[in-house]
Coordinates of C-alpha atoms and ligand atoms in Angstrom, one line a residue:
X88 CA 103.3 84.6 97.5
X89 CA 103.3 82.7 95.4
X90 CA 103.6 79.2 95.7
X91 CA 101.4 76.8 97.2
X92 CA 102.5 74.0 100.2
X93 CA 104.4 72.5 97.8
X94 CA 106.6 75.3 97.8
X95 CA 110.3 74.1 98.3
X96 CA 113.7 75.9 98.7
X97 CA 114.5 74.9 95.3
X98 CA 111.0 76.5 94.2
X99 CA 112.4 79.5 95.4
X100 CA 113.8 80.9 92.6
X101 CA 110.3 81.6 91.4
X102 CA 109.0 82.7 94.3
X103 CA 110.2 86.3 93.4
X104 CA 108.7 89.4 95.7
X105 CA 108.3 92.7 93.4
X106 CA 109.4 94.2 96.4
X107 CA 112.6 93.1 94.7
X108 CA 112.3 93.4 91.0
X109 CA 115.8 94.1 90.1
X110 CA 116.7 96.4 87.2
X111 CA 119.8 94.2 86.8
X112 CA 120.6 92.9 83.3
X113 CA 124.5 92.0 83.4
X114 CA 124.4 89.0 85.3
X115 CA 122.0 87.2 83.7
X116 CA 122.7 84.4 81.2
X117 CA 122.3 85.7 77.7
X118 CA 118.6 85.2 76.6
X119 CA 118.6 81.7 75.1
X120 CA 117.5 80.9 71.8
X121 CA 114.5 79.4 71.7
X122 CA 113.0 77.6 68.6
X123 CA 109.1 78.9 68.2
X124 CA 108.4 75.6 66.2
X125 CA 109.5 73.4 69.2
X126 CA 107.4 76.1 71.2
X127 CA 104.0 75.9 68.9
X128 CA 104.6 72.0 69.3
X129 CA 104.6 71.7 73.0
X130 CA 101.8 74.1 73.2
X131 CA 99.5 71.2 70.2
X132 CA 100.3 69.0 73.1
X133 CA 99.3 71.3 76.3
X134 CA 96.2 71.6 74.5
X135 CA 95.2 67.9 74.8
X136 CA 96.8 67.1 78.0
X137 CA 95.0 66.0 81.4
X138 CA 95.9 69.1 83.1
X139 CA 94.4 71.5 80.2
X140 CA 91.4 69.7 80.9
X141 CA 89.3 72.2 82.4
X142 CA 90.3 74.5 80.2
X143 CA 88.0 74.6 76.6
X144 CA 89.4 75.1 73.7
X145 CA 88.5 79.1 72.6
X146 CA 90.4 80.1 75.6
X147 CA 93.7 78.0 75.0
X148 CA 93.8 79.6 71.5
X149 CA 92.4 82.9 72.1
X150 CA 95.1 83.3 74.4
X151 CA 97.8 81.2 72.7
X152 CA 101.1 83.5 72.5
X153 CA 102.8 83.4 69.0
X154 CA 105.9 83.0 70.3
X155 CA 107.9 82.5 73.2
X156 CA 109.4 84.7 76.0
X157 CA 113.4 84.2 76.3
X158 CA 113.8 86.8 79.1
X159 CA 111.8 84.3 81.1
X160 CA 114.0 81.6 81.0
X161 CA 116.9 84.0 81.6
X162 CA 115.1 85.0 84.9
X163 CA 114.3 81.5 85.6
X164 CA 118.4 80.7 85.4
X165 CA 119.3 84.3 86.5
X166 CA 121.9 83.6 89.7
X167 CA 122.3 87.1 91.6
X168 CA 126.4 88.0 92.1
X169 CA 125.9 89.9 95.2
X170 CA 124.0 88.4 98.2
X171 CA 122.5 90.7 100.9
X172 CA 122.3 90.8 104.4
X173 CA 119.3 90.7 106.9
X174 CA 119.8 94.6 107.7
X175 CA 119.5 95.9 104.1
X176 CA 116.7 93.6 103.3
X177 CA 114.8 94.9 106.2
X178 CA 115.9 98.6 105.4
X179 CA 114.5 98.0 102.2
X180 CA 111.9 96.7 103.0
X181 CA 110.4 98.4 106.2
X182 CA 110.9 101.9 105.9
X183 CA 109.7 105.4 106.5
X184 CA 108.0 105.6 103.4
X185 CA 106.0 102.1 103.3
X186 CA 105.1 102.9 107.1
X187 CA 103.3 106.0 106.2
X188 CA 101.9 104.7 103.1
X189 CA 100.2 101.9 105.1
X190 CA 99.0 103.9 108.0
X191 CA 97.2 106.2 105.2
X192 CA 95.9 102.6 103.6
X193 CA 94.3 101.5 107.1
X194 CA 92.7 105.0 107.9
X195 CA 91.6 104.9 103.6
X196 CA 90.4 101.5 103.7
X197 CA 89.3 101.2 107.6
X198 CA 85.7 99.9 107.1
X199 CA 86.8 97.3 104.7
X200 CA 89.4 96.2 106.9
X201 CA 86.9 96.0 109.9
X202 CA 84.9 94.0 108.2
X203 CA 87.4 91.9 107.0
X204 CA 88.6 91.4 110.5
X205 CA 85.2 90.0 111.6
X206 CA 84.7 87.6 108.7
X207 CA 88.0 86.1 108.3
X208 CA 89.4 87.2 112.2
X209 CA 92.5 88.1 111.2
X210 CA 93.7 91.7 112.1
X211 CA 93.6 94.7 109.6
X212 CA 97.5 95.7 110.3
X213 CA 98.4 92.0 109.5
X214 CA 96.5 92.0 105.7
X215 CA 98.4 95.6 105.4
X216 CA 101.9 94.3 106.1
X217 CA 101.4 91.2 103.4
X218 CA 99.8 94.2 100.8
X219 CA 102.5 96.8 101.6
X220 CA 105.5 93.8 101.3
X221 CA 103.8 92.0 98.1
X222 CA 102.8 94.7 95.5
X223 CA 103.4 98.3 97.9
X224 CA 100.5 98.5 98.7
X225 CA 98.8 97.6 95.2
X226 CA 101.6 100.0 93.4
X227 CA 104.2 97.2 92.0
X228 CA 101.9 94.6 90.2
X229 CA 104.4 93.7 87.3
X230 CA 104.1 94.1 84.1
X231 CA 105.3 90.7 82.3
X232 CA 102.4 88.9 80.6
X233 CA 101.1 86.4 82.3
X234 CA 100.1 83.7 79.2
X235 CA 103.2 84.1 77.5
X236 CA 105.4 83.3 80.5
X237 CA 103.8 81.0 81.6
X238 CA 103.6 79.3 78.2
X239 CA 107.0 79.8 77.9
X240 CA 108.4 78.5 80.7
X241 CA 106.0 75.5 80.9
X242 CA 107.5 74.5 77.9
X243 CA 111.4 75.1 78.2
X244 CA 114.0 74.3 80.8
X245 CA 113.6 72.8 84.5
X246 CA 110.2 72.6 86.1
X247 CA 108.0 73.1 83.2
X248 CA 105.0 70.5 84.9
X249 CA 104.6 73.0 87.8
X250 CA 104.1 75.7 85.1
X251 CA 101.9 73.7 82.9
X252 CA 99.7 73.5 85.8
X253 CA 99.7 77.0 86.4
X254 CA 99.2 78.2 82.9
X255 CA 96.1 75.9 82.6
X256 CA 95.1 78.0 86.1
X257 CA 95.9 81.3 84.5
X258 CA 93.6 80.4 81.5
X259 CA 90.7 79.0 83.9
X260 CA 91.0 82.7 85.6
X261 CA 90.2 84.2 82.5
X262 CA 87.6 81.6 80.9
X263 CA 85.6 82.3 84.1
X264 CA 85.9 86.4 83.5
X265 CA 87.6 87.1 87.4
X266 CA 89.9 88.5 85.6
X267 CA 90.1 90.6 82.7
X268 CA 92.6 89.2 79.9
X269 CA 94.6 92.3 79.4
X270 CA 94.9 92.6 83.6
X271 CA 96.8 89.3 83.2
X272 CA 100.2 90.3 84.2
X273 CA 102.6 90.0 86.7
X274 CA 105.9 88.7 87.8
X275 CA 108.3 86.1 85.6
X276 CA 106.8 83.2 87.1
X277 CA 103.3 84.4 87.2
X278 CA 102.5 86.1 90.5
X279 CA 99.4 88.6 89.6
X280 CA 97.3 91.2 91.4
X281 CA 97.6 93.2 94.3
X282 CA 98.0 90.0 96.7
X283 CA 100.7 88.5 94.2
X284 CA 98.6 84.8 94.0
X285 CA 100.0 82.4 91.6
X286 CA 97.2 81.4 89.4
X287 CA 96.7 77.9 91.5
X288 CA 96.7 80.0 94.6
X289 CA 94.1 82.3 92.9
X290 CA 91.4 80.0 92.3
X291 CA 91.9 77.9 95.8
X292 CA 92.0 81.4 98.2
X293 CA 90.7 84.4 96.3
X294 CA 87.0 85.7 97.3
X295 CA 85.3 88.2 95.4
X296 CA 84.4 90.6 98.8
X297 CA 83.0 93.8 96.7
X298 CA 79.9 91.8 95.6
X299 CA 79.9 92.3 92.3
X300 CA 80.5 88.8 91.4
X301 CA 84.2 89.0 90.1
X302 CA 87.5 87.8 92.1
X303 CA 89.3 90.7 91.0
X304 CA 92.5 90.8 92.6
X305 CA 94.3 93.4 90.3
X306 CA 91.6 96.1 90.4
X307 CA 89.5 95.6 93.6
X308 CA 91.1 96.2 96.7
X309 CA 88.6 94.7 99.0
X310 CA 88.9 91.8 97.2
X311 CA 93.1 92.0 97.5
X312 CA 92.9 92.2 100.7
X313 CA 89.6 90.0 101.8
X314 CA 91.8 87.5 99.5
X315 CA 95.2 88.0 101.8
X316 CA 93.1 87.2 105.0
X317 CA 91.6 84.3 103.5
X318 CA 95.1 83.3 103.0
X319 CA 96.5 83.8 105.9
X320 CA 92.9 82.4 107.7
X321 CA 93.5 79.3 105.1
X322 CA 97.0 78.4 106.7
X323 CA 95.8 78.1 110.9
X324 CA 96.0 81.7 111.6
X325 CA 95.0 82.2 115.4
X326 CA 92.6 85.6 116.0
X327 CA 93.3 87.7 118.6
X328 CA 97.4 86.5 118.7
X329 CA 100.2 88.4 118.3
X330 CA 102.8 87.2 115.5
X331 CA 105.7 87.4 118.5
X332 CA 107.3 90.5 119.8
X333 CA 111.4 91.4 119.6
X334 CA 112.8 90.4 122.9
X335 CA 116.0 90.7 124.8
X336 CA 117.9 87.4 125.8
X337 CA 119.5 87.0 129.2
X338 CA 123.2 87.5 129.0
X339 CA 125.0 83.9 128.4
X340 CA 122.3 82.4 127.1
X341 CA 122.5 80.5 124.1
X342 CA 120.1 78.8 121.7
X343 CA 120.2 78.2 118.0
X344 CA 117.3 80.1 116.0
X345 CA 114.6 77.6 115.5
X346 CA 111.0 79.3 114.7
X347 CA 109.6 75.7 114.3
X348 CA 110.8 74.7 117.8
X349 CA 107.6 76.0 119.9
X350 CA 107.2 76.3 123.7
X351 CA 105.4 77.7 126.3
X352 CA 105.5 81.6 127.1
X353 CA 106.6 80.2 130.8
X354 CA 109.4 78.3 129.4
X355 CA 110.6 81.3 127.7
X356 CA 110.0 83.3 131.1
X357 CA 111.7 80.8 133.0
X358 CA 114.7 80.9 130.7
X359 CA 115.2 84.6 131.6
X360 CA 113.8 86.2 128.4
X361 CA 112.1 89.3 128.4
X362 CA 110.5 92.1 125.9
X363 CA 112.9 94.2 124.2
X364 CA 112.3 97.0 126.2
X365 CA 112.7 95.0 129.4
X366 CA 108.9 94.3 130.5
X367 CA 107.9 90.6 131.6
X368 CA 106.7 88.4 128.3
X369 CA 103.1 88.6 128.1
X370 CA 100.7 85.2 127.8
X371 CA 99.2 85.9 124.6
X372 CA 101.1 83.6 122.7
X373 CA 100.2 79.9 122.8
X374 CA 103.5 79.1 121.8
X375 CA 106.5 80.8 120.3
X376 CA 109.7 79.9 118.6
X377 CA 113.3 81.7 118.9
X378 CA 114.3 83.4 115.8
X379 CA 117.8 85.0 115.7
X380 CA 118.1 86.6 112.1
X381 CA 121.4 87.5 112.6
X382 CA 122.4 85.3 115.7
X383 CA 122.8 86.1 119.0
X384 CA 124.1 89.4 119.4
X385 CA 121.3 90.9 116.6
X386 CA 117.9 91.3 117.4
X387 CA 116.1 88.7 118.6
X388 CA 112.2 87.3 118.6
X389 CA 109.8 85.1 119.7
X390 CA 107.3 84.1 117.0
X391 CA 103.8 82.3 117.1
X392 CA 101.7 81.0 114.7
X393 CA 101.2 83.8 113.0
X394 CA 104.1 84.4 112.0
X395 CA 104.2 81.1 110.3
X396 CA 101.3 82.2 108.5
X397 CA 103.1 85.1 106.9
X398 CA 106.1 82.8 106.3
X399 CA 104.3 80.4 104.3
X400 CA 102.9 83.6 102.0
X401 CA 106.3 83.4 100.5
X402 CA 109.0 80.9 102.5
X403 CA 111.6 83.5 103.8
X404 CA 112.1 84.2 107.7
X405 CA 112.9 87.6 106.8
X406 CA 110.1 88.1 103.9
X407 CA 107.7 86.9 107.1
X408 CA 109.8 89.4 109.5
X409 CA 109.3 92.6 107.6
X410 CA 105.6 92.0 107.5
X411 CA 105.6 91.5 110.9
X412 CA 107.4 94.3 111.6
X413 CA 106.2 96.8 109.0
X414 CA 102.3 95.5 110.9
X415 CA 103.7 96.4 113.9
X416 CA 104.8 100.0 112.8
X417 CA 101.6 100.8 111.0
X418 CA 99.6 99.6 114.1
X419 CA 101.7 102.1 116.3
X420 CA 101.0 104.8 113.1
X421 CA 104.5 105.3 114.0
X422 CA 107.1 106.1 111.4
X423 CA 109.9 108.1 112.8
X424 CA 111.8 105.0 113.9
X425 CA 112.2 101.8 111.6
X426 CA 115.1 99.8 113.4
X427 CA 114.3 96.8 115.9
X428 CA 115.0 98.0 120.1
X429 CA 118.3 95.7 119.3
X430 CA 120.5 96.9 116.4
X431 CA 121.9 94.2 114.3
X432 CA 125.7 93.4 114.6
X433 CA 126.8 95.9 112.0
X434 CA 128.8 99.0 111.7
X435 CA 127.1 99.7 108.4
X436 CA 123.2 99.5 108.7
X437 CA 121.0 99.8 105.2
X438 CA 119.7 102.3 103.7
X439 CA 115.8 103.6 102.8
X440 CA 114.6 103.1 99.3
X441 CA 114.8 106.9 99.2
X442 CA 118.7 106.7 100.3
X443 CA 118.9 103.8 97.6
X444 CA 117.7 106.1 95.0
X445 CA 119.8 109.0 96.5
X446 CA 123.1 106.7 95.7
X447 CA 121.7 105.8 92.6
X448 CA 121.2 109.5 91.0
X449 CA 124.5 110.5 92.2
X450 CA 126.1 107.6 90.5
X451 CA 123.9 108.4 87.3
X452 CA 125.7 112.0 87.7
X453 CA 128.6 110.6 88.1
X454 CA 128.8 108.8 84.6
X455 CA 127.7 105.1 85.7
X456 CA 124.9 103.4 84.0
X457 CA 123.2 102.0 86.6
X458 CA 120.0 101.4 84.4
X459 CA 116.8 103.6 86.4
X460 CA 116.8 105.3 89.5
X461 CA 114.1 103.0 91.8
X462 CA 115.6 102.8 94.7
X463 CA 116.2 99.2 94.0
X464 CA 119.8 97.7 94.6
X465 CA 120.0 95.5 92.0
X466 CA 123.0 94.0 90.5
X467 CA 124.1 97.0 88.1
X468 CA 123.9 99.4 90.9
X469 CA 126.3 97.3 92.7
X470 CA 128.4 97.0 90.4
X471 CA 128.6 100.9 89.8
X472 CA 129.2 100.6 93.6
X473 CA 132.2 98.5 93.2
X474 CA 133.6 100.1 90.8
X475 CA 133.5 103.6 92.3
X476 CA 134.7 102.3 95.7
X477 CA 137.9 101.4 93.8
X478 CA 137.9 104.3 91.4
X479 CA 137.8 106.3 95.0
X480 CA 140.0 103.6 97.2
X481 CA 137.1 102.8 99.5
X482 CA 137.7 99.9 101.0
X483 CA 136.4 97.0 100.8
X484 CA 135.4 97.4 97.2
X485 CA 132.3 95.1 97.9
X486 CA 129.6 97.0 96.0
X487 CA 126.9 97.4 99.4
X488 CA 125.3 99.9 99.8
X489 CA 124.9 101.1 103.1
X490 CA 125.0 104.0 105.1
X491 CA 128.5 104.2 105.1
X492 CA 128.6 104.6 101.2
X493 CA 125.4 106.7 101.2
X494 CA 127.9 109.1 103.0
X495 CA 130.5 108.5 101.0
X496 CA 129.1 109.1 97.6
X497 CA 126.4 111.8 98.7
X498 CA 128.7 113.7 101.2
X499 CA 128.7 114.6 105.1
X500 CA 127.6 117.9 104.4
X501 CA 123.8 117.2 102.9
X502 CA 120.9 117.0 105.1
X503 CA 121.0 113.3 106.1
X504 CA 117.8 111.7 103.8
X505 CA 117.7 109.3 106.9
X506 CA 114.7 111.5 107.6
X507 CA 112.9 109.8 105.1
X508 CA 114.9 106.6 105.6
X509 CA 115.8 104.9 108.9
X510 CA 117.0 105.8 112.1
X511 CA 119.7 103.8 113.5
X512 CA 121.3 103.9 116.9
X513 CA 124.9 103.0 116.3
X514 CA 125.4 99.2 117.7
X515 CA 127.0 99.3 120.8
X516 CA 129.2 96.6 119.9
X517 CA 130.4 97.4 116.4
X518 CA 131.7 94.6 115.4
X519 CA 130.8 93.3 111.5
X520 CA 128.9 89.8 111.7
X521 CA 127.8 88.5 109.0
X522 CA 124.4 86.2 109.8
X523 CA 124.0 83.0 111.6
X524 CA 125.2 80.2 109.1
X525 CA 121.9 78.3 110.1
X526 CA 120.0 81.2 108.6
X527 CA 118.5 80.4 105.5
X528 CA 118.1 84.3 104.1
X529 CA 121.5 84.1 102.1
X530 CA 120.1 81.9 99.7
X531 CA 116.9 83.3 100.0
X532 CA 117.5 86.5 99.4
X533 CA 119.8 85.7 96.5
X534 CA 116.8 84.5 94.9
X535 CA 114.5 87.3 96.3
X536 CA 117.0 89.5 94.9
X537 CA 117.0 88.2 91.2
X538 CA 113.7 88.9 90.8
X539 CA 114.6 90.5 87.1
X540 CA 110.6 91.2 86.4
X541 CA 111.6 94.8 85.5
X542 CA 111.7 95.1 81.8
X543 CA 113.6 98.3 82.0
X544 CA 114.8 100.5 79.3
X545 CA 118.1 101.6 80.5
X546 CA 118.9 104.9 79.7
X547 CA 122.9 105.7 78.9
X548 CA 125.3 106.9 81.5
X549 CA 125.1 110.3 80.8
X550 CA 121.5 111.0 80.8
X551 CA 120.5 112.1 83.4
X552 CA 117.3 109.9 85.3
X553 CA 113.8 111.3 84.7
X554 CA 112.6 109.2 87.3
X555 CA 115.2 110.4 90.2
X556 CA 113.3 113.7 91.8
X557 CA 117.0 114.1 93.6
X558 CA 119.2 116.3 91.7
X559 CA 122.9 116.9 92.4
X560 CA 125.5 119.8 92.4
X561 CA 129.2 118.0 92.0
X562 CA 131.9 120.2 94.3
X563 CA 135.1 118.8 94.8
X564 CA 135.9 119.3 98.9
X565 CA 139.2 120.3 100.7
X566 CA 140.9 116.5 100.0
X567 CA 140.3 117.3 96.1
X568 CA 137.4 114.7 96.2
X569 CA 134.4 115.3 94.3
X570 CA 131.4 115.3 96.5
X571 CA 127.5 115.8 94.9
X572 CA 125.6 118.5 97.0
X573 CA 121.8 118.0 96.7
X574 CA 120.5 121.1 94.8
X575 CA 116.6 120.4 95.2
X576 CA 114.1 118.1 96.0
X577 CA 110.8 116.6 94.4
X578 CA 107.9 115.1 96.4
Ligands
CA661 CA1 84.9 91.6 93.3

């Protein structure tokens, strides 16, 4: 989340999930050069400006930065060169692992969440999907700090007066101690905490719900989360509703995805939908919209209100759909199956973050630099990608990685890590598809993508990742082609 109703598709870029942060360095514009007397200058002005009003003048300069931060502008400017479809963002996103880590949160955190429920009526498995897709469940809170950004980029390049007005909120969050000063980092564009509030966002929506008189959304998990429902209570959540359900269309029918178009639960009836799995739709909705990710022949939904509620957390159908989903998953306490009734229209589905970081080691082995091994498919894994699908003639050369290259690169004969990663039923019509041109998610998740927040050392080719708890044995197969064997296996 991160930005507030203003929030537009061109405000995207900013609004950068961690979920994504991209270890990616080679497609970003080369740091630009910027002039720290020009910088100092802009700040004198800040200082004395309307919107630094509230803030007094210990705070600006106790918290002044010295200088500026480039690598925010870079991010700022940073365009992604690969773009990824609906099914690896939701492979990413929702699996095995992030299911079991929430259903351990709810049963941890159970009689906070109850009472969260009754105070702010929204339901615990909701709050957990928006905490397990915005920080992982209070594990990925980014480490860029927050003054100096924000400074930075309220003073350089585009959109530097809806920066200025959150750096005077990021200052106002420490001048009235919610927050402590050195807990003041986050994201690029200043998403913080366990709830990922941009500073504005912060003081309109955060409550302090430990009682001990602090809003402390980096360090207080009843607070993170008392904070989310506030949110979501904040932007016309309805207790008691579902956020939709997957359902199966009739065959021939035919409507464009429109989430905003809402009818009746008869209408939908009388049109011949159904639940997924075949059952009559249920009345519990007050009214739903059809959403078809991936157009008609992917899986399909009707979403309510809710829904709408997680949308406007961070403007992305499919941000909003794999926190439904991943809600859904931990209310069932159900991880051994990740994928929607309805497979999407591929031949290739995604991969698990554990898969991701499967492909990643064995590239690392194999003498690519693809910066650390975090199960994050940013921009230098792909590339590694593309370039050993042509060192190896796979065709196309388009640097995904799916589960057809997870088989490629880590061989047929290893134990399928789809154990920890998702299940797929193979489509039953196999044909590649790429998503409905009215679907906004390719540009979105370009963005979503770019979200270079990872300050990353990146170790050489040839060193082998600390971080990978994979190892590999390279043995070269019947064809002559070199396969890696997994040898052993951390936690
Ligand atoms: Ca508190």
């Amino acid at each position: 989340m991160r930005l507030t109703p203003v929030s537009t598709l061109s405000l995207l870029s900013f609004a950068v999930g961690l979920s994504f942060a991209s270890s990616a360095q080679a497609a970003k514009p080369p740091a630009p050069n910027l002039s720290n007397s020009e910088f100092q200058q802009c700040l004198d002005g800040l200082k004395n400006s309307s919107k630094f009003r509230g803030v007094d003048s210990f705070t600006f300069n106790n918290y002044r930065p010295s200088e500026p931060d480039p690598s925010v502008i870079q991010s700022l400017n940073y365009q992604p060169e690969f773009q990824k479809d609906v099914w690896d963002y939701l492979s990413s996103l929702v699996d095995k692992e992030r299911v079991e880590d929430g259903i351990r949160a709810k049963h941890q955190w159970s009689d906070t969440l109850r009472k969260i429920e009754s105070r702010y009526g929204v339901k615990a498995e909701h709050v957990l999907g928006v905490w397990g897709v915005e920080s992982n469940f209070g594990q990925t809170l980014g480490k860029k700090p927050l003054f100096e950004s924000l400074a930075t980029l309220s003073c350089f390049d585009r959109r530097q007066s809806y920066f200025q007005g959150e750096y005077a909120n990021a200052l106002k969050i420490v001048q009235k101690g919610d927050i402590a000063p050195s807990d003041m980092t986050g994201s690029w564009a200043g998403a913080f905490g366990q709830t990922q509030f941009m500073p504005s966002t912060f003081l309109e929506l955060a409550v302090d719900f430990d009682g001990d008189g602090r809003r402390d959304l980096v360090n207080s998990v009843p607070d993170a989360l008392a904070s989310t429902a506030n949110f979501l209570d904040n932007r016309g959540y309805r207790t008691g509703e579902p956020w939709g359900y997957e359902v199966k269309l009739p065959s021939g029918f035919w409507a464009a995805s429109n989430r905003k178009d809402k009818k009746s639960m008869s209408h939908w009836r009388n049109q011949g939908l159904t639940l997924a799995n075949g059952s009559p739709l249920p009345y519990d909705l007050n009214s739903a919209g059809l959403m078809l990710p991936a157009g008609k022949d992917g899986p399909a939904f009707l979403v309510g209100k809710n829904f709408d509620t997680f949308y406007s957390y961070n403007a992305s159908e499919n941000y909003a759909l794999a926190i439904a989903h991943l809600s859904d998953l931990i209310t069932r306490e159900d991880s051994s199956k990740t994928d929607f009734m309805t497979a999407w229209p591929t031949d290739d589905p995604g991969i698990s973050r554990q898969q991701a970081k499967d492909i990643q080691q064995a590239l690392l082995d194999a003498g690519y630099d693809i910066g650390d091994v975090d199960g994050i498919i940013g921009d230098n894994t792909r590339t590694a990608i593309q370039q050993y699908q042509t060192s190896k003639g796979i065709s196309p050369a388009d640097g995904r990685a799916g589960q057809n290259f997870y088989r490629a690169i880590i061989g047929n004969s290893t134990p399928n890590r789809g154990q920890s990663g998702n299940q797929y039923q193979q489509p039953s019509n196999s044909q590649p598809l790429n998503p409905a041109p009215a679907d906004r998610m390719g540009q979105l998740i370009q963005q979503q993508t770019s979200t270079p927040n990872s300050n990353s050392t990146q170790p050489s080719a040839t060193q082998p990742s600390t971080s990978g708890n994979t190892r590999y044995r390279r043995v070269t197969d019947a064809d002559g082609a070199v396969k890696l064997i997994r040898i052993d296996e951390g936690s």
